[in-house]
Coordinates of C-alpha atoms in Angstrom, one line a residue:
M1 CA 43.3 28.7 21.7
D2 CA 43.8 31.7 24.2
R3 CA 42.7 31.1 27.8
K4 CA 39.5 32.9 28.9
E5 CA 40.2 34.5 32.2
F6 CA 37.1 35.2 34.4
R7 CA 37.3 39.0 35.2
D8 CA 34.0 41.2 36.3
L9 CA 31.6 38.5 37.9
A10 CA 27.8 39.6 38.1
T11 CA 26.3 39.4 41.2
P12 CA 23.3 37.2 41.7
A13 CA 20.5 40.2 41.2
E14 CA 22.3 41.2 38.0
A15 CA 22.4 37.2 36.7
Q16 CA 18.4 37.0 37.6
E17 CA 17.7 40.6 35.9
T18 CA 19.5 39.2 32.8
I19 CA 17.5 35.9 32.3
A20 CA 14.3 37.8 33.2
S21 CA 14.7 40.1 30.2
L22 CA 15.1 37.0 27.7
S23 CA 11.7 36.0 26.2
L24 CA 10.7 32.5 26.8
E25 CA 7.0 32.4 26.3
G26 CA 6.1 29.6 23.7
G27 CA 2.8 30.9 22.3
I28 CA -0.9 29.3 22.4
D29 CA -1.7 25.3 22.3
R30 CA -5.1 24.0 22.0
V31 CA -4.9 20.6 24.0
P32 CA -7.7 18.1 24.9
L33 CA -9.5 18.4 28.0
A34 CA -7.8 15.4 28.8
E35 CA -4.4 16.9 28.6
A36 CA -5.4 20.2 30.2
R37 CA -4.8 19.2 33.7
G38 CA -2.0 22.0 35.2
R39 CA -2.1 23.9 32.0
V40 CA -2.7 27.6 32.0
L41 CA -5.8 29.2 30.2
V42 CA -4.7 32.1 27.7
S43 CA -8.7 33.3 27.1
R44 CA -11.9 33.6 28.7
I45 CA -14.3 30.7 28.8
D46 CA -17.9 31.4 29.0
A47 CA -20.9 28.9 29.5
D48 CA -22.8 28.2 26.1
L49 CA -25.5 26.2 27.9
D50 CA -27.1 25.8 31.4
V51 CA -25.7 23.6 33.9
P52 CA -27.9 21.7 34.7
G53 CA -29.8 22.2 31.2
F54 CA -33.0 21.1 33.3
D55 CA -34.6 20.9 36.9
R56 CA -33.5 18.2 38.4
A57 CA -34.2 15.9 41.6
S58 CA -31.4 16.5 44.3
L59 CA -32.2 13.5 46.2
D60 CA -33.8 10.0 45.7
G61 CA -37.3 10.3 46.7
Y62 CA -40.8 11.8 45.3
A63 CA -41.6 14.9 43.2
L64 CA -44.8 16.6 44.0
R65 CA -46.5 19.6 44.3
A66 CA -45.5 21.5 47.3
R67 CA -48.9 22.7 48.1
D68 CA -49.9 19.4 48.5
T69 CA -47.6 18.7 51.8
F70 CA -48.3 22.1 53.8
G71 CA -49.0 21.4 57.0
A72 CA -48.0 17.5 57.0
D73 CA -45.9 16.2 59.8
E74 CA -45.3 12.7 61.1
A75 CA -48.5 12.8 63.4
E76 CA -50.6 13.6 60.3
P77 CA -48.6 12.7 57.2
A78 CA -50.3 13.8 53.5
R79 CA -51.4 10.8 51.5
L80 CA -50.9 11.1 47.8
E81 CA -51.4 8.6 45.0
L82 CA -48.1 7.0 43.6
V83 CA -48.6 7.6 39.9
G84 CA -45.2 6.8 38.2
E85 CA -41.4 7.1 38.2
V86 CA -38.6 8.9 36.3
H87 CA -34.9 7.6 36.5
A88 CA -31.9 9.6 35.7
G89 CA -31.2 10.0 31.9
E90 CA -34.9 9.7 30.7
E91 CA -37.5 12.2 29.6
P92 CA -40.4 12.1 32.1
D93 CA -43.4 10.7 30.0
I94 CA -46.2 11.9 32.8
D95 CA -47.4 15.2 34.4
V96 CA -47.9 15.5 38.2
G97 CA -51.6 16.7 39.3
E98 CA -52.8 17.6 42.7
G99 CA -52.6 14.9 45.1
E100 CA -50.1 12.8 43.3
A101 CA -46.4 12.0 43.3
V102 CA -43.7 10.4 41.3
E103 CA -40.8 8.2 42.4
I104 CA -37.6 10.0 41.5
S105 CA -34.0 9.1 41.6
T106 CA -31.0 11.6 42.0
G107 CA -30.0 14.1 39.0
A108 CA -33.4 12.8 37.3
V109 CA -35.6 15.6 35.4
M110 CA -38.4 16.9 37.3
P111 CA -41.8 15.8 35.5
P112 CA -44.0 18.6 34.8
G113 CA -46.7 19.8 37.5
A114 CA -43.8 19.0 40.1
D115 CA -42.3 21.8 41.9
A116 CA -40.4 20.0 44.8
M117 CA -39.7 16.7 46.2
V118 CA -39.3 15.1 49.3
P119 CA -36.3 12.5 50.2
V120 CA -37.5 9.0 50.8
E121 CA -36.4 9.3 54.3
R122 CA -39.4 11.5 55.0
T123 CA -42.0 9.0 53.5
D124 CA -43.7 5.9 53.8
R125 CA -45.6 3.5 51.6
A126 CA -49.1 2.8 52.3
E127 CA -52.2 0.7 50.6
P128 CA -54.7 3.1 49.0
D129 CA -57.1 4.8 50.8
S130 CA -60.7 3.5 49.8
T131 CA -62.5 6.6 51.0
D132 CA -60.3 8.7 49.4
G133 CA -62.6 8.7 46.5
A134 CA -61.5 8.8 42.7
S135 CA -59.9 12.2 42.3
S136 CA -56.7 11.1 40.9
A137 CA -57.6 7.6 40.1
E138 CA -56.3 8.2 36.7
R139 CA -52.9 9.3 35.9
R140 CA -52.3 12.2 33.3
S141 CA -49.6 11.6 30.5
T142 CA -47.7 14.5 29.0
D143 CA -50.0 14.8 26.2
G144 CA -53.1 15.4 28.4
H145 CA -54.6 12.1 27.5
A146 CA -55.6 9.9 30.3
A147 CA -52.9 7.1 31.2
E148 CA -53.4 3.8 32.4
P149 CA -54.2 3.1 36.1
R150 CA -51.6 2.1 38.4
D151 CA -51.7 -1.9 39.1
D152 CA -50.1 -1.8 42.4
G153 CA -52.5 1.1 43.6
T154 CA -49.6 2.2 46.1
D155 CA -50.1 5.6 47.9
V156 CA -47.2 7.5 49.5
L157 CA -47.1 9.1 53.2
V158 CA -45.4 12.5 53.4
R159 CA -44.4 13.3 56.9
T160 CA -42.9 16.8 56.1
S161 CA -43.8 19.8 54.4
V162 CA -42.0 21.3 51.6
A163 CA -41.8 24.3 49.9
P164 CA -41.6 25.1 46.0
G165 CA -38.1 24.4 45.1
D166 CA -37.2 22.5 48.1
N167 CA -34.4 19.5 47.0
V168 CA -34.8 20.7 43.3
M169 CA -31.7 22.0 41.7
F170 CA -32.9 24.3 38.6
A171 CA -31.6 24.9 35.1
G172 CA -28.4 27.1 35.3
A173 CA -28.4 26.9 39.3
D174 CA -24.7 25.7 38.4
V175 CA -23.5 27.7 35.7
A176 CA -25.9 30.0 33.6
A177 CA -25.6 30.1 30.1
G178 CA -23.8 33.4 29.4
E179 CA -21.5 33.4 32.7
R180 CA -18.2 33.5 32.9
A181 CA -16.7 30.3 33.8
L182 CA -12.7 30.3 33.9
G183 CA -10.7 33.7 33.2
P184 CA -7.3 34.2 31.6
G185 CA -4.4 33.0 33.8
T186 CA -6.3 30.0 35.4
R187 CA -4.3 26.8 36.0
I188 CA -6.5 24.3 35.3
T189 CA -7.1 21.8 38.3
P190 CA -9.2 18.7 38.2
R191 CA -12.4 20.6 39.5
D192 CA -11.9 22.8 36.2
I193 CA -12.1 20.0 34.1
G194 CA -15.1 18.6 35.9
L195 CA -16.9 22.1 34.8
L196 CA -15.3 22.0 31.3
S197 CA -16.8 19.0 30.8
A198 CA -20.2 19.8 32.2
L199 CA -20.0 22.8 29.6
G200 CA -19.3 20.2 26.8
I201 CA -15.7 21.5 25.8
E202 CA -13.5 19.2 24.0
E203 CA -10.4 21.3 24.1
V204 CA -9.2 24.6 25.7
P205 CA -6.4 27.4 24.7
V206 CA -3.5 27.2 27.0
R207 CA -0.2 28.6 27.4
A208 CA 2.2 26.7 25.2
R209 CA 4.7 25.0 27.8
P210 CA 8.4 26.3 27.0
R211 CA 10.2 24.1 25.2
V212 CA 13.8 23.8 26.8
G213 CA 16.5 22.1 24.9
I214 CA 19.1 20.6 27.0
V215 CA 22.8 20.0 25.2
S216 CA 25.5 18.2 27.5
T217 CA 28.8 18.9 26.5
G218 CA 31.9 16.8 27.0
D219 CA 33.6 14.0 25.2
E220 CA 33.8 12.4 28.8
L221 CA 29.9 11.8 28.9
V222 CA 27.8 8.8 28.2
R223 CA 24.3 8.2 28.2
P224 CA 23.0 5.8 31.1
G225 CA 22.2 2.1 29.8
E226 CA 25.5 2.9 27.4
D227 CA 28.8 1.1 28.0
L228 CA 31.1 3.2 29.9
D229 CA 34.9 3.1 30.0
A230 CA 36.1 4.3 33.2
D231 CA 39.7 4.1 31.9
S232 CA 39.0 6.6 29.5
G233 CA 37.5 8.9 31.9
E234 CA 34.1 8.1 30.8
I235 CA 31.2 9.3 33.1
Y236 CA 27.3 9.0 32.9
D237 CA 25.6 12.0 32.0
V238 CA 23.7 13.2 35.3
N239 CA 22.8 16.8 34.1
S240 CA 20.9 16.4 31.2
Y241 CA 18.2 13.9 33.4
T242 CA 18.0 16.3 36.5
I243 CA 17.9 19.1 34.7
A244 CA 15.0 17.9 32.5
A245 CA 13.1 16.6 35.4
G246 CA 13.4 20.3 37.3
I247 CA 12.2 21.6 33.7
E248 CA 9.1 19.7 33.9
D249 CA 8.5 20.3 37.4
A250 CA 8.7 24.1 36.6
G251 CA 5.9 23.9 33.7
G252 CA 8.3 23.3 30.8
E253 CA 8.7 20.9 28.1
A254 CA 12.4 19.1 28.3
V255 CA 13.8 18.4 24.9
L256 CA 17.4 16.3 25.2
Y257 CA 19.7 16.6 22.3
P258 CA 22.9 14.4 21.4
H259 CA 26.0 15.1 23.3
A260 CA 27.9 17.7 21.4
G261 CA 31.4 16.7 22.8
D262 CA 33.8 19.4 22.8
D263 CA 34.3 19.7 19.2
T264 CA 33.4 23.5 18.3
A265 CA 31.7 22.5 14.9
E266 CA 29.6 20.0 16.3
L267 CA 29.0 21.8 19.3
E268 CA 27.8 24.8 16.9
R269 CA 25.6 22.4 15.0
V270 CA 23.6 20.9 17.9
L271 CA 23.2 24.4 19.6
R272 CA 21.7 25.8 16.6
E273 CA 19.6 23.1 16.0
A274 CA 18.2 23.5 19.7
A275 CA 17.9 27.2 19.3
D276 CA 15.8 26.6 16.1
E277 CA 13.3 24.1 17.7
C278 CA 13.3 25.8 21.3
D279 CA 12.3 28.9 23.4
L280 CA 15.5 28.3 25.8
V281 CA 18.8 26.3 25.3
L282 CA 20.6 24.8 28.3
S283 CA 23.7 23.8 28.0
S284 CA 25.5 21.8 30.5
G285 CA 29.6 21.9 30.8
S286 CA 32.0 23.8 28.7
T287 CA 31.5 27.0 30.5
S288 CA 34.8 27.6 32.6
A289 CA 37.6 29.6 31.7
S290 CA 39.3 26.6 30.2
A291 CA 41.0 26.2 27.0
V292 CA 39.2 23.2 25.8
D293 CA 35.8 24.8 26.7
V294 CA 34.2 26.3 23.6
V295 CA 30.4 27.2 24.5
Y296 CA 31.2 30.8 25.2
R297 CA 33.0 31.4 21.8
V298 CA 30.0 29.8 20.1
I299 CA 27.8 31.7 21.4
E300 CA 29.9 35.1 20.8
A301 CA 30.4 33.9 17.2
Q302 CA 26.5 33.0 16.3
G303 CA 24.5 34.9 19.2
E304 CA 25.1 37.5 21.5
L305 CA 26.7 37.0 25.3
L306 CA 25.2 38.9 28.0
L307 CA 26.7 37.4 30.9
H308 CA 29.5 35.2 32.0
G309 CA 30.7 34.4 35.3
V310 CA 28.3 35.0 38.5
S311 CA 29.4 35.7 42.0
I312 CA 28.2 32.8 43.7
K313 CA 29.2 29.3 45.1
P314 CA 28.3 26.8 43.4
G315 CA 28.0 27.8 40.1
K316 CA 30.3 30.7 39.2
P317 CA 30.8 29.9 35.6
M318 CA 27.5 30.4 34.4
L319 CA 26.8 31.9 30.8
V320 CA 23.3 33.9 29.7
G321 CA 22.6 35.1 26.5
R322 CA 20.7 34.7 22.9
L323 CA 21.3 32.2 20.2
A324 CA 19.2 33.0 17.1
D325 CA 15.7 33.8 18.4
S326 CA 16.1 31.8 21.5
A327 CA 17.5 32.4 25.2
Y328 CA 20.4 30.6 26.1
V329 CA 21.9 29.6 29.5
G330 CA 25.1 27.8 30.1
L331 CA 25.2 25.7 33.3
P332 CA 28.2 24.6 34.9
G333 CA 29.1 21.2 34.1
Y334 CA 29.4 19.9 37.7
P335 CA 26.0 18.2 38.7
V336 CA 26.0 20.4 42.1
S337 CA 26.4 23.7 40.6
A338 CA 24.4 23.0 37.6
M339 CA 21.4 21.9 39.5
M340 CA 21.9 25.0 42.3
I341 CA 21.9 27.4 39.4
F342 CA 18.9 25.8 37.5
R343 CA 17.0 26.2 40.7
T344 CA 17.8 29.7 41.5
F345 CA 17.9 31.2 38.3
V346 CA 16.2 29.2 35.6
A347 CA 13.3 27.9 37.1
P348 CA 11.8 30.6 38.0
A349 CA 12.1 32.2 34.5
I350 CA 10.3 28.7 32.9
R351 CA 7.6 29.0 35.3
E352 CA 6.9 32.7 34.6
A353 CA 6.8 31.7 30.8
A354 CA 4.5 28.7 31.8
G355 CA 2.4 30.7 33.8
V356 CA 2.9 28.3 36.8
P357 CA 2.8 30.1 40.2
E358 CA 6.2 30.2 42.2
P359 CA 6.0 26.6 44.6
D360 CA 4.8 27.5 48.0
T361 CA 8.2 28.5 49.7
A362 CA 8.4 26.2 52.6
T363 CA 11.6 27.2 55.2
V364 CA 12.6 25.8 58.3
S365 CA 14.5 27.6 61.2
G366 CA 17.4 25.9 62.9
S367 CA 20.6 26.3 64.7
M368 CA 23.8 25.2 63.3
A369 CA 25.0 21.8 64.5
V370 CA 28.6 22.4 63.6
A371 CA 30.7 25.7 62.8
E372 CA 31.3 26.5 59.4
R373 CA 34.1 28.7 57.9
Y374 CA 33.9 30.3 54.3
T375 CA 36.2 32.7 52.9
E376 CA 36.1 33.1 49.0
G377 CA 33.9 36.5 49.3
R378 CA 30.9 35.2 46.9
H379 CA 27.1 34.3 47.8
R380 CA 26.7 30.9 48.5
L381 CA 24.0 28.5 48.2
M382 CA 25.0 25.8 51.1
P383 CA 23.4 22.3 50.7
V384 CA 22.4 21.3 54.3
G385 CA 20.8 18.4 56.2
L386 CA 18.0 18.4 58.9
L387 CA 17.9 16.6 62.1
T388 CA 16.2 16.8 65.3
D389 CA 18.3 16.8 68.7
G390 CA 16.8 15.0 72.1
D391 CA 14.4 17.7 72.7
G392 CA 12.9 18.0 69.1
E393 CA 14.9 21.2 68.2
T394 CA 16.1 21.3 64.4
L395 CA 19.6 21.2 63.7
V396 CA 21.3 22.1 60.5
Y397 CA 24.5 20.5 59.1
P398 CA 26.3 21.1 55.9
V399 CA 26.4 18.5 53.0
D400 CA 29.1 19.3 50.6
K401 CA 30.8 16.7 49.0
G402 CA 31.9 19.1 46.3
S403 CA 30.7 20.4 42.9
G404 CA 31.5 17.0 41.3
A405 CA 29.7 14.9 43.8
T406 CA 26.1 13.6 42.5
T407 CA 24.9 13.0 46.0
S408 CA 25.5 16.1 48.0
L409 CA 21.7 17.4 46.7
A410 CA 20.4 13.8 47.2
E411 CA 21.4 13.7 50.7
A412 CA 20.3 17.4 51.6
D413 CA 16.9 19.0 52.5
G414 CA 17.6 22.3 51.5
L415 CA 19.7 25.6 51.2
V416 CA 21.2 28.1 53.4
E417 CA 22.0 31.5 51.5
I418 CA 25.0 33.0 53.0
D419 CA 26.0 36.5 52.0
P420 CA 29.4 37.1 50.6
D421 CA 30.3 39.2 53.7
T422 CA 29.8 36.2 56.2
D423 CA 32.9 34.1 56.5
Y424 CA 32.1 32.2 59.8
L425 CA 28.8 30.3 61.1
E426 CA 29.3 29.5 64.7
A427 CA 27.9 26.1 66.1
G428 CA 24.7 27.2 67.5
T429 CA 24.0 30.2 64.9
D430 CA 20.3 30.5 64.1
V431 CA 19.6 30.3 60.3
T432 CA 16.8 29.7 57.9
V433 CA 16.6 26.7 55.6
S434 CA 14.9 26.5 52.4
L435 CA 13.1 23.6 51.8
F436 CA 13.6 21.7 48.2
S437 CA 10.1 20.8 48.5
P438 CA 7.4 21.3 51.4
E439 CA 7.1 17.6 51.8
V440 CA 10.7 17.4 53.4
R441 CA 10.9 15.9 56.8
P442 CA 14.0 15.3 58.9
P443 CA 14.8 11.7 59.0
T444 CA 13.8 9.9 62.0
L445 CA 17.4 8.7 62.5
F446 CA 20.7 10.5 61.5
G447 CA 23.8 7.9 61.3
V448 CA 27.2 8.3 60.2
G449 CA 30.1 5.9 60.0
E450 CA 31.1 2.8 58.0
D451 CA 29.4 1.6 54.8
D452 CA 28.5 -1.8 56.6
P453 CA 26.3 -4.1 54.5
A454 CA 24.8 -5.7 57.3
F455 CA 23.9 -2.5 58.9
G456 CA 22.7 -1.3 55.6
R457 CA 20.1 -4.5 55.6
L458 CA 19.0 -3.3 59.1
L459 CA 18.3 0.3 57.9
D460 CA 16.1 -0.9 55.5
R461 CA 13.6 -2.1 58.8
L462 CA 13.4 1.3 59.9
E463 CA 11.0 3.9 59.0
N464 CA 12.9 6.8 57.7
P465 CA 16.3 7.0 58.4
R466 CA 19.7 8.8 56.9
H467 CA 23.0 7.1 56.8
L468 CA 26.2 8.9 55.5
S469 CA 29.1 6.7 54.9
V470 CA 31.9 9.0 55.9
G471 CA 34.0 5.9 57.6
T472 CA 34.9 5.0 61.1
R473 CA 37.4 8.3 62.0
P474 CA 35.1 10.8 61.0
A475 CA 32.1 9.3 62.4
A476 CA 33.7 9.1 65.6
R477 CA 34.8 12.9 65.5
R478 CA 31.2 14.0 64.3
L479 CA 29.9 12.0 67.3
R480 CA 32.6 13.6 69.6
D481 CA 31.0 17.1 67.9
G482 CA 27.3 15.9 69.0
V483 CA 26.0 16.0 65.4
P484 CA 24.5 12.5 65.0
D485 CA 22.3 10.3 66.7
V486 CA 24.3 7.2 65.9
A487 CA 27.8 6.3 64.7
V488 CA 28.7 2.8 63.1
L489 CA 32.4 2.2 63.9
A490 CA 34.5 -0.6 63.0
G491 CA 37.7 -1.9 64.2
P492 CA 40.1 0.0 66.9
T493 CA 39.3 3.5 67.5
D494 CA 42.1 6.1 68.9
R495 CA 40.1 6.9 72.2
D496 CA 37.0 6.2 74.1
L497 CA 33.8 7.9 73.1
D498 CA 31.2 9.7 75.3
A499 CA 28.5 7.1 74.1
E500 CA 26.0 4.7 74.7
A501 CA 26.4 1.2 72.8
L502 CA 23.0 0.1 71.2
G503 CA 24.6 -3.4 69.6
A504 CA 27.8 -5.2 68.1
W505 CA 28.3 -7.4 65.5
T506 CA 31.4 -9.1 63.8
R507 CA 32.2 -9.3 60.2
E508 CA 35.0 -11.0 58.4
W509 CA 37.8 -9.1 56.8
G510 CA 40.7 -9.9 54.8
L511 CA 41.8 -10.1 51.0
I512 CA 39.7 -10.5 48.0
V513 CA 41.2 -12.1 44.9
R514 CA 40.2 -13.2 41.6
P515 CA 37.9 -16.6 41.4
G516 CA 39.5 -19.8 42.6
N517 CA 42.7 -17.4 43.8
P518 CA 44.9 -18.2 40.6
D519 CA 47.7 -16.2 42.2
D520 CA 47.8 -18.6 45.1
V521 CA 47.5 -15.7 47.5
E522 CA 48.0 -16.7 51.2
G523 CA 48.3 -13.8 53.1
L524 CA 50.1 -10.4 53.8
A525 CA 53.4 -11.7 53.1
D526 CA 52.3 -12.2 49.3
L527 CA 51.5 -8.4 49.2
V528 CA 54.6 -7.9 50.4
D529 CA 56.9 -10.2 49.1
R530 CA 55.2 -10.6 45.4
D531 CA 54.5 -8.2 42.5
L532 CA 50.8 -8.2 42.9
R533 CA 48.8 -5.1 42.4
F534 CA 46.9 -4.1 45.6
V535 CA 43.7 -1.8 46.2
N536 CA 43.2 -0.3 49.6
R537 CA 40.3 1.3 51.2
T538 CA 40.3 5.1 52.2
S539 CA 42.5 6.2 55.7
D540 CA 39.0 6.7 56.9
S541 CA 37.9 3.4 56.8
G542 CA 37.8 0.7 59.6
L543 CA 38.8 -1.8 57.2
R544 CA 42.2 0.2 56.5
T545 CA 42.5 0.8 60.2
S546 CA 42.7 -2.9 60.9
L547 CA 44.7 -3.4 58.1
E548 CA 47.6 -1.3 59.3
A549 CA 47.2 -2.6 62.7
T550 CA 47.8 -6.1 61.4
L551 CA 50.8 -4.9 59.1
E552 CA 52.2 -3.2 62.3
A553 CA 52.2 -6.6 64.0
F554 CA 53.6 -8.3 60.5
A555 CA 56.4 -5.9 60.5
T556 CA 57.5 -6.6 64.4
D557 CA 57.5 -10.5 63.6
R558 CA 59.8 -9.8 61.0
G559 CA 61.8 -7.3 62.3
R560 CA 61.5 -4.7 59.8
D561 CA 60.2 -1.3 59.8
R562 CA 56.6 -0.8 59.3
R563 CA 56.9 2.1 56.4
E564 CA 59.3 -0.1 54.9
V565 CA 56.7 -3.0 54.8
V566 CA 53.9 -0.7 53.6
E567 CA 56.3 0.7 50.7
A568 CA 56.7 -2.8 49.5
I569 CA 53.1 -3.3 49.1
D570 CA 52.1 -2.1 45.2
G571 CA 48.9 0.2 45.5
F572 CA 48.9 0.7 49.4
D573 CA 48.0 4.2 49.0
L574 CA 45.2 3.6 46.6
G575 CA 42.1 3.9 48.9
L576 CA 38.6 3.7 47.8
R577 CA 35.7 4.8 49.7
A578 CA 33.0 2.3 49.4
H579 CA 33.2 -1.5 50.7
E580 CA 32.7 -2.8 47.1
S581 CA 34.8 -0.5 45.2
P582 CA 38.4 -2.1 45.7
A583 CA 36.7 -5.6 45.0
R584 CA 35.3 -4.4 41.7
R585 CA 38.5 -3.4 40.2
V586 CA 39.9 -6.9 40.9
I587 CA 36.8 -8.0 38.7
A588 CA 37.8 -5.2 36.3
G589 CA 41.5 -6.9 36.1
E590 CA 42.8 -3.6 37.5
A591 CA 44.1 -4.9 40.8
D592 CA 45.1 -8.9 41.8
V593 CA 44.3 -8.3 45.5
A594 CA 41.7 -5.8 47.3
L595 CA 40.9 -5.2 51.0
G596 CA 37.3 -6.4 51.7
L597 CA 35.0 -8.3 53.3
R598 CA 34.1 -12.1 52.9
E599 CA 30.4 -10.8 52.4
T600 CA 31.6 -8.9 49.3
A601 CA 33.4 -11.8 48.2
D602 CA 30.9 -14.2 48.3
R603 CA 28.2 -12.1 46.9
L604 CA 30.3 -11.1 43.9
D605 CA 31.8 -14.4 43.3
L606 CA 35.0 -13.7 43.9
G607 CA 38.0 -15.5 46.0
F608 CA 38.8 -14.7 49.9
V609 CA 41.9 -14.7 51.9
R610 CA 41.0 -14.6 55.7
L611 CA 42.7 -12.0 57.8
G612 CA 40.4 -11.6 60.6
D613 CA 37.2 -10.6 62.5
Q614 CA 36.5 -6.9 63.1
D615 CA 34.4 -5.8 65.6
V616 CA 31.3 -3.1 64.5
R617 CA 29.6 -1.3 67.0
A618 CA 26.6 1.2 66.8
L619 CA 27.2 4.0 69.3
A620 CA 24.5 6.5 70.2
N621 CA 25.0 10.0 71.3
P622 CA 24.0 10.1 74.9
D623 CA 21.4 13.2 74.3
R624 CA 19.4 11.4 72.1
L625 CA 18.4 8.0 73.5
E626 CA 15.1 8.6 74.0
K627 CA 14.7 9.8 70.5
P628 CA 12.0 7.5 68.9
G629 CA 14.3 6.6 65.7
V630 CA 17.0 5.8 68.1
R631 CA 14.9 3.3 70.4
E632 CA 13.7 1.9 67.0
L633 CA 17.2 1.2 66.0
R634 CA 17.9 -0.1 69.2
E635 CA 14.8 -2.8 69.2
A636 CA 15.7 -3.4 65.6
L637 CA 19.3 -4.6 66.5
E638 CA 17.9 -6.8 69.6
S639 CA 15.4 -8.2 67.5
N640 CA 17.2 -9.1 64.3
P641 CA 20.6 -10.4 64.8
A642 CA 20.2 -12.7 61.8
L643 CA 20.3 -9.7 59.8
L644 CA 23.9 -8.7 60.8
A645 CA 25.4 -12.1 59.7
D646 CA 28.0 -12.3 57.1
D647 CA 25.6 -14.4 55.2
A648 CA 22.3 -12.6 55.7
Y649 CA 22.1 -11.3 52.2
R650 CA 21.8 -14.9 51.0

C-alpha cells in the first residue's frame, strides 16, 4: 500500500464549514412525558382544556359571598354560619347562601354561591349568636332542597373584608383552552413537563436525537474489562467511551460498534453497518498518512471524502466525508487529539442537529505562569490548568503530556487558542481560557513533585487539591520558576531552594523482589555481579537520585568507575515513572528486581531488600504561604503524622 502524504491542510474555519454542510438530523420521535426532559419540541402544543378546569380555592379557609364581609374588620367582624366543608378532590354538595360560609381546603372546588374566600388566619370560630334569628338555620343543598342543620352550630367570625374573586383561582387562569402552551424549538424543562402534565398530555413530538455510531480502529485496542496483553502492545480503548460521553452531553445518542481492527474488509463492513443505522459515523484512529491506516481508503471507495487534514494542533489527521446516507468524521487515534477535535468541530454539529443550545461559554482571563514556545505554524488548542497566586490572581500553565496521554485533559481546566502566527508566549502574557465547563474552579492547592503514597493519603484530607507527579527534579525547577504552591521533593537535591518547609517525613526504600526473595538478593552487589533483570525509576524520580548516590559510594568502595558499575546492571536505563510500575514488572515476571518503597512491596505482597531511608519534604512557594490551601496543608501535616508513616496504608 502506498504511503498517503498530507499536502493541502484545511483551515479550522474550512473544517467547520464542511462539517456544517453535512445533514445530521434524525427526524421526529414521539416520547412519553417521563422521557421528555431535555428533548426539543418539533411542533406547537395548544391547550385542549382549561387549567385549572374549575374555580378553586387558593388557600385554606372559608368560601363565602364577598358582600357578606363588606365593612368587616378586627373590631367588628362579620358573623357567618358555618354550613359545610369541601376538600380537594371532591365535588361540593352544598350551596353558599347569604350569611353562610363553607370550610374549604387549598385546591378544592369553590361551592356554588361562593364568589370569594377568606384565609383561615383572618377568622375565628364562635358559638352561634342566639339572637341572630333563623334566617340561615337551614342549609341548602345543590338540588335546592333543605339540608339537615349542623349539629355543632358553629359560626365563623371574619375579621377582614374581601372582594369578589379574592383568593380564588378561576378556571383557565393558568392556561385557557385554545391557548398556545409551548412552541416548536422549546427544550423541555421540568416546569414544562409540569405544564404538559396539567394539560393531560401523555407523549410529545420531539426532535430525534442524532444517532452517532462510534467505531474505534486498531488491532491494539481492548475494551475495558477484558484481559490486556501489554507484551503485544495492547491498550485499553479510551476514545470510544470518552467520545460517547461527549455525544450524550451534546444531545446525541451514542452507539458503540465492535472494534474493526486494521483489516480493510472488516473495517468496511463495520463502517457500512454503522452508516445504515446512524446519522453520523465517527471513527477513531487510522486517519494519519500511514501505510497501515486504511479508513480514508474505505471512505474514498464507499462514499465521498470531503476533507483530509486540518491545520490545527492537536488533531491534524482529521477526515470529513459522507458514507452512504450518513455523515462521517474520522477522529485521530490519540485520546487528547480525538477529544479536542470532537469538542471543537463535532459536538457543535450534534448540538445543532439535536436542537440543543450551545452551552454557556465560560471564560477566565489570566496570565501565563511560564513561557510557552510553539513553532509549528498551526492553529493550536493548548490544554491549560488554572491556579491562583498569593494575591488571588489567576495564573495559567500548559498541561501537555503529548497527544497520546490520556490524563492531559483530566488535569486541564480549559483551552487557550493560539493562532498560527504566534510562536512564543512570554510568562505574564494575558490569555483567555475557555473552560471545559462553567463549574470549573482552580484547585485550592496546586502541588508538583514525587508520586509519594504517604502524601497522597494526606491530599485526601484536603478540600480540592491538585498534584502533578512530575518527579523531584522537575518539581524543584518549577518551584524555582514560581509556578506551584507546593513541591514535594525526595532524596538529595542539586541546590538550595527559596522555599518554606511545611513538613518532612521519611520512607524506606530499596529493592523489590519476588515473594520470598527466591533469587536471594541481598543488595546492590547482586545487581552488579549477577545476571538479574532490573527495572529502575525515571531520572526525574527522587528514588533514582538516591540510588545513583548509593551506587556512587558502592563504586568508590570497590575502586571502580561509577559508569562501569551502572553498565553492569541489566536494565538500569529502563526507567518507569510511577512508584508502583517497576514492582508490577516483577509481578508480571518481566524483571527480577525493581527499585521501590517498602510500602509498595508490602501492599503488593512482594519481597523487599532495604537500602536506606529517604527524606521527603513538602516545600511551599514563599509567596503563597497565606494562601488558604497552603495553610490547610500545613495544618494537615502537623496534625496527621500517622498518615505519613510507611505502614499507614494498613
